[in-house]
Coordinates of C-alpha atoms in Angstrom, one line a residue:
M1 CA 0.0 0.0 0.0
A2 CA 2.8 2.3 0.9
D3 CA 4.4 1.6 -2.5
I4 CA 1.1 2.3 -4.2
A5 CA 0.5 5.5 -2.3
A6 CA 4.0 6.7 -2.9
K7 CA 3.8 6.0 -6.6
K8 CA 2.7 9.1 -8.5
P9 CA 0.8 8.9 -11.7
E10 CA 3.0 9.5 -14.6
Q11 CA 2.3 12.7 -16.5
P12 CA 2.0 12.3 -20.2
E13 CA 4.9 13.8 -22.0
Q14 CA 4.0 17.1 -23.7
P15 CA 5.0 17.2 -27.3
E16 CA 7.7 19.6 -27.9
Q17 CA 6.4 22.9 -29.4
P18 CA 8.3 24.0 -32.4
E19 CA 10.3 27.1 -31.8
Q20 CA 8.7 30.2 -33.1
P21 CA 11.1 31.9 -35.5
E22 CA 12.1 35.4 -34.3
Q23 CA 10.4 38.1 -36.1
P24 CA 12.9 39.8 -38.4
E25 CA 13.9 43.3 -37.6
R26 CA 12.7 44.4 -41.0
S27 CA 9.2 43.0 -40.4
R28 CA 8.9 44.9 -37.1
K29 CA 10.0 48.1 -38.8
A30 CA 7.5 47.5 -41.6
A31 CA 4.6 47.0 -39.1
T32 CA 5.6 50.1 -37.2
A33 CA 5.8 52.1 -40.4
A34 CA 2.4 50.8 -41.5
G35 CA 0.9 51.9 -38.2
A36 CA 2.5 55.3 -38.5
E37 CA 1.3 55.6 -42.1
D38 CA -2.2 54.9 -41.0
T39 CA -2.0 57.6 -38.4
G40 CA -0.4 59.9 -40.8
T41 CA -3.1 59.2 -43.3
V42 CA -5.7 60.3 -40.7
W43 CA -3.8 63.5 -40.0
R44 CA -3.2 64.2 -43.6
A45 CA -6.9 63.8 -44.4
H46 CA -7.7 66.1 -41.5
G47 CA -5.2 68.6 -42.9
T48 CA -6.6 68.2 -46.4
D49 CA -10.1 69.1 -45.1
R50 CA -8.6 72.2 -43.4
R51 CA -6.8 73.2 -46.5
S52 CA -9.9 72.7 -48.7
T53 CA -12.0 74.8 -46.3
R54 CA -9.4 77.5 -46.3
T55 CA -9.2 77.4 -50.1
L56 CA -13.0 77.7 -50.3
R57 CA -13.0 80.6 -47.9
L58 CA -10.3 82.3 -49.9
R59 CA -12.1 81.9 -53.2
V60 CA -15.4 83.1 -51.8
S61 CA -13.8 86.2 -50.2
A62 CA -12.0 87.0 -53.5
A63 CA -15.2 86.6 -55.4
L64 CA -17.1 88.9 -53.0
L65 CA -14.4 91.5 -53.1
T66 CA -14.3 91.3 -56.9
L67 CA -18.0 91.8 -57.1
T68 CA -17.7 94.8 -54.8
V69 CA -15.0 96.5 -56.9
L70 CA -16.9 95.7 -60.1
A71 CA -20.1 97.2 -58.7
V72 CA -18.3 100.4 -57.7
L73 CA -16.6 100.7 -61.1
L74 CA -19.3 99.5 -63.6
V75 CA -22.7 100.3 -62.1
P76 CA -22.6 104.1 -62.4
P77 CA -21.7 104.0 -66.1
L78 CA -24.2 101.2 -66.9
V79 CA -27.2 102.6 -65.0
Q80 CA -28.0 105.8 -66.8
L81 CA -29.7 107.5 -63.9
D82 CA -28.9 110.4 -61.6
Q83 CA -28.5 109.1 -58.0
Q84 CA -29.7 112.4 -56.7
A85 CA -32.8 112.6 -59.0
V86 CA -36.0 112.9 -57.0
D87 CA -39.2 111.2 -58.3
L88 CA -42.0 111.4 -55.7
A89 CA -44.3 109.4 -57.9
A90 CA -41.9 106.4 -57.6
K91 CA -41.1 106.6 -53.9
L92 CA -40.6 103.5 -51.9
Q93 CA -41.1 101.1 -54.8
P94 CA -40.0 97.5 -54.1
P95 CA -37.2 95.9 -56.1
S96 CA -38.1 95.5 -59.8
W97 CA -36.4 95.3 -63.2
A98 CA -36.4 99.1 -63.4
H99 CA -35.0 99.5 -59.9
P100 CA -33.3 96.3 -58.8
F101 CA -32.9 97.5 -55.2
G102 CA -36.1 99.5 -55.2
T103 CA -36.4 103.3 -54.4
D104 CA -36.1 105.3 -51.2
D105 CA -38.6 107.7 -49.6
V106 CA -38.1 110.3 -52.3
G107 CA -38.0 108.0 -55.3
R108 CA -34.2 107.8 -55.8
D109 CA -32.8 104.6 -57.1
L110 CA -31.3 102.6 -54.2
L111 CA -28.8 100.6 -56.4
L112 CA -27.0 103.8 -57.4
R113 CA -27.3 105.3 -53.9
C114 CA -25.7 102.1 -52.4
V115 CA -22.9 102.1 -55.0
Y116 CA -22.1 105.7 -54.4
G117 CA -22.4 105.2 -50.7
L118 CA -20.0 102.3 -50.9
R119 CA -17.6 104.4 -52.9
V120 CA -17.5 107.1 -50.3
S121 CA -17.2 104.6 -47.4
L122 CA -14.3 102.8 -49.2
L123 CA -12.6 106.2 -49.7
V124 CA -12.9 107.0 -46.0
G125 CA -11.9 103.5 -45.0
V126 CA -8.8 103.3 -47.1
A127 CA -7.6 106.8 -46.4
A128 CA -8.1 106.4 -42.6
A129 CA -6.5 103.0 -42.6
L130 CA -3.4 104.2 -44.4
T131 CA -3.1 107.2 -42.2
A132 CA -3.5 105.2 -39.0
T133 CA -1.0 102.6 -40.2
V134 CA 1.6 105.2 -41.0
V135 CA 1.2 106.8 -37.6
G136 CA 1.0 103.5 -35.7
T137 CA 4.0 102.1 -37.5
A138 CA 6.1 105.2 -36.7
V139 CA 5.1 105.2 -33.1
G140 CA 5.5 101.5 -32.5
A141 CA 8.8 101.2 -34.3
T142 CA 10.2 104.2 -32.4
A143 CA 9.2 102.8 -29.1
G144 CA 10.5 99.3 -29.8
A145 CA 13.8 100.4 -31.4
L146 CA 14.7 103.0 -28.7
G147 CA 13.4 101.1 -25.7
G148 CA 14.1 102.3 -22.2
W149 CA 12.2 105.3 -20.9
V150 CA 11.1 106.3 -24.5
D151 CA 9.3 102.9 -24.8
R152 CA 7.7 103.2 -21.4
A153 CA 6.5 106.8 -22.0
V154 CA 5.1 106.0 -25.5
M155 CA 3.2 102.9 -24.3
R156 CA 1.8 104.7 -21.3
A157 CA 0.5 107.3 -23.7
V158 CA -1.0 104.6 -25.9
D159 CA -2.7 103.0 -22.9
T160 CA -4.1 106.4 -21.8
V161 CA -5.6 107.1 -25.2
S162 CA -6.9 103.5 -25.5
S163 CA -8.8 103.9 -22.3
V164 CA -11.2 106.3 -24.0
P165 CA -13.9 104.6 -26.2
H166 CA -13.1 105.0 -29.9
L167 CA -16.6 106.2 -30.8
L168 CA -16.6 108.8 -28.0
L169 CA -13.2 110.2 -29.0
G170 CA -14.2 110.2 -32.7
I171 CA -17.3 112.2 -31.9
F172 CA -15.2 114.7 -30.0
I173 CA -12.8 115.1 -32.9
V174 CA -15.5 115.3 -35.6
A175 CA -17.3 118.0 -33.6
M176 CA -14.4 120.4 -34.0
F177 CA -14.8 120.5 -37.8
R178 CA -17.6 121.0 -40.3
P179 CA -19.2 117.8 -41.6
G180 CA -17.2 116.4 -44.5
V181 CA -15.1 113.5 -45.7
W182 CA -11.7 114.5 -44.3
P183 CA -12.8 115.3 -40.8
V184 CA -14.2 111.8 -40.6
V185 CA -10.9 110.4 -42.0
I186 CA -8.9 112.3 -39.4
S187 CA -11.2 111.2 -36.7
V188 CA -11.0 107.5 -37.6
A189 CA -7.2 107.6 -38.2
L190 CA -6.5 109.3 -34.8
T191 CA -8.6 106.7 -33.0
H192 CA -7.3 103.6 -34.7
W193 CA -3.5 103.8 -34.8
L194 CA -3.1 102.4 -31.3
S195 CA -3.5 98.8 -32.2
T196 CA -1.0 99.1 -35.0
A197 CA 1.5 100.7 -32.7
R198 CA 1.2 97.8 -30.3
I199 CA 1.6 95.2 -33.0
V200 CA 4.6 96.9 -34.6
R201 CA 6.3 97.4 -31.2
A202 CA 5.9 93.8 -30.3
E203 CA 7.3 92.7 -33.7
V204 CA 10.3 95.1 -33.3
L205 CA 11.0 93.7 -29.8
S206 CA 11.0 90.2 -31.3
L207 CA 13.3 91.2 -34.2
R208 CA 15.8 92.9 -31.8
S209 CA 16.8 89.5 -30.4
R210 CA 17.6 88.0 -33.9
P211 CA 21.3 87.2 -34.6
Y212 CA 21.6 89.4 -37.6
V213 CA 20.5 92.4 -35.6
D214 CA 23.0 91.6 -32.9
A215 CA 25.7 91.3 -35.6
A216 CA 24.7 94.7 -37.0
V217 CA 25.0 96.3 -33.6
S218 CA 28.3 94.6 -32.9
G219 CA 29.6 95.9 -36.2
G220 CA 29.0 99.5 -35.1
A221 CA 25.7 100.2 -36.9
S222 CA 23.8 103.1 -35.3
R223 CA 20.3 102.6 -33.9
W224 CA 18.8 104.6 -36.8
R225 CA 20.5 102.4 -39.4
V226 CA 19.5 99.2 -37.5
A227 CA 15.9 100.4 -37.3
V228 CA 15.7 101.4 -41.0
R229 CA 17.7 98.6 -42.6
H230 CA 16.8 95.6 -40.4
L231 CA 13.8 96.3 -38.1
L232 CA 11.4 98.3 -40.4
P233 CA 11.4 95.8 -43.3
G234 CA 10.6 93.0 -40.8
V235 CA 7.5 94.7 -39.5
L236 CA 6.1 95.9 -42.8
P237 CA 4.1 92.7 -43.5
Q238 CA 2.4 92.9 -40.1
A239 CA 1.7 96.6 -40.6
A240 CA 0.2 96.0 -44.1
L241 CA -2.0 93.3 -42.6
A242 CA -3.2 95.6 -39.9
A243 CA -4.0 98.3 -42.6
V244 CA -6.1 95.8 -44.6
L245 CA -8.0 94.7 -41.5
M246 CA -8.6 98.3 -40.5
V247 CA -10.4 99.2 -43.8
P248 CA -13.7 97.5 -42.9
H249 CA -13.4 98.7 -39.3
A250 CA -13.0 102.3 -40.5
M251 CA -16.0 101.9 -42.8
W252 CA -18.1 100.8 -39.9
H253 CA -16.8 103.7 -37.8
E254 CA -17.7 106.1 -40.5
S255 CA -21.1 104.6 -40.9
A256 CA -21.7 104.9 -37.2
L257 CA -20.7 108.6 -37.1
S258 CA -22.9 109.3 -40.2
F259 CA -25.8 107.3 -38.6
L260 CA -25.6 109.6 -35.6
G261 CA -25.6 112.7 -37.9
L262 CA -22.0 113.6 -37.0
G263 CA -20.1 112.3 -40.0
L264 CA -20.8 113.1 -43.7
P265 CA -23.4 115.7 -44.7
T266 CA -26.9 114.3 -45.0
H267 CA -27.0 114.9 -48.8
T268 CA -23.9 112.8 -49.3
A269 CA -24.6 109.2 -50.2
S270 CA -22.8 107.2 -47.6
L271 CA -23.9 103.8 -46.2
G272 CA -24.4 105.3 -42.7
N273 CA -26.6 108.1 -44.1
L274 CA -28.6 105.6 -46.2
I275 CA -29.3 103.4 -43.1
Q276 CA -30.2 106.4 -41.0
E277 CA -32.7 107.6 -43.7
A278 CA -34.3 104.2 -43.9
R279 CA -35.3 103.9 -40.2
G280 CA -38.8 105.3 -40.8
S281 CA -39.3 103.1 -43.9
L282 CA -38.4 100.0 -41.9
L283 CA -41.0 100.8 -39.2
A284 CA -43.6 101.2 -42.0
G285 CA -42.8 97.8 -43.4
Q286 CA -40.5 98.7 -46.3
W287 CA -37.4 96.5 -45.8
W288 CA -35.4 97.2 -48.9
P289 CA -34.1 100.7 -48.0
T290 CA -32.4 99.1 -44.9
L291 CA -31.4 95.7 -46.2
F292 CA -29.3 96.6 -49.2
P293 CA -27.2 99.4 -47.6
G294 CA -26.6 96.9 -44.8
L295 CA -25.5 94.2 -47.2
F296 CA -23.1 96.7 -49.0
L297 CA -21.6 97.3 -45.6
I298 CA -21.4 93.6 -44.5
V299 CA -20.2 92.0 -47.7
P300 CA -16.9 93.9 -48.1
T301 CA -16.2 93.3 -44.4
L302 CA -16.5 89.6 -44.8
A303 CA -14.4 89.6 -48.0
V304 CA -11.6 91.6 -46.5
A305 CA -11.7 89.4 -43.3
G306 CA -11.4 86.2 -45.4
L307 CA -8.5 87.5 -47.5
A308 CA -6.7 88.9 -44.4
G309 CA -7.1 85.6 -42.6
A310 CA -5.4 83.8 -45.5
W311 CA -2.6 86.4 -45.6
R312 CA -2.1 86.0 -41.8
E313 CA -1.6 82.3 -42.3
R314 CA 0.9 82.9 -45.0
I315 CA 3.1 85.3 -43.1
N316 CA 2.8 83.3 -39.9
P317 CA 4.2 79.8 -40.5
R318 CA 3.5 78.6 -37.0
R319 CA -0.2 79.4 -37.3
R320 CA -0.3 77.9 -40.7
S321 CA 1.2 74.6 -39.5
E322 CA -1.2 74.4 -36.6
L323 CA -4.2 74.9 -38.8
M324 CA -3.0 72.2 -41.2
L325 CA -3.1 69.5 -38.4

């Protein structure tokens, strides 16, 4: 019994498993590359969607801006009507073949009035944007290039002026002149150079740490030469972008002043005056005197914003690479 108890049942022998061949190094690398390629495909598809969306936005913006320019240039010669001609028998007519945008409260053709108003608003916007960009670039470049107490004094002055609302300061400036185009240009320019000055100053401070600027200073170049030859060319793309973005903003500012009766004379066809004149018609149920001047104000804004966004992505590689992910 002891022998039987002590005897253990024999375990059946397990068949020897064939040794698994080691996976070659090349196969592992191929599998890793395949996984990375799949992940890269997802990211590339995502980036392709972003690029296609950006391309579509750019094309739509360019088309809208082209239509705006063509309307300003071609509509007055093609429509043989006087935009100031009063026809009380045709007042407040809805859009038709004779008057595609309808007529206002004294029978004037709204299409011509909107086109002339857009022409005046564009003139004010471009002139004010260029003036504000020149002033802001000069102030920001001076503050960033000189540094020290000059930088601190200039930026404190910029902060002080920025603390006053733009519209309130613009009303104060316009009130000192007779109603006209150039008082509005001066008002908008003197209230909108502050953001450009900040942008240019920040860009100059970034460029001052570049190796080629240090090399120029070490070589004995004066501050004026460094600012003109090395710093100013580097900030021009940002300043130009700020000027482009400021054009629709200046147009809205001019329209606000004209709507309040403080901008252009009431007989001048500007978009702000047209919207102000259409208030009574809107309350009476006539929608077209308000809708079309508003569209003429919104469409160029959207077009410029789309083109400026594409420009910003082009001059800022980091932002462009982030958007392509």
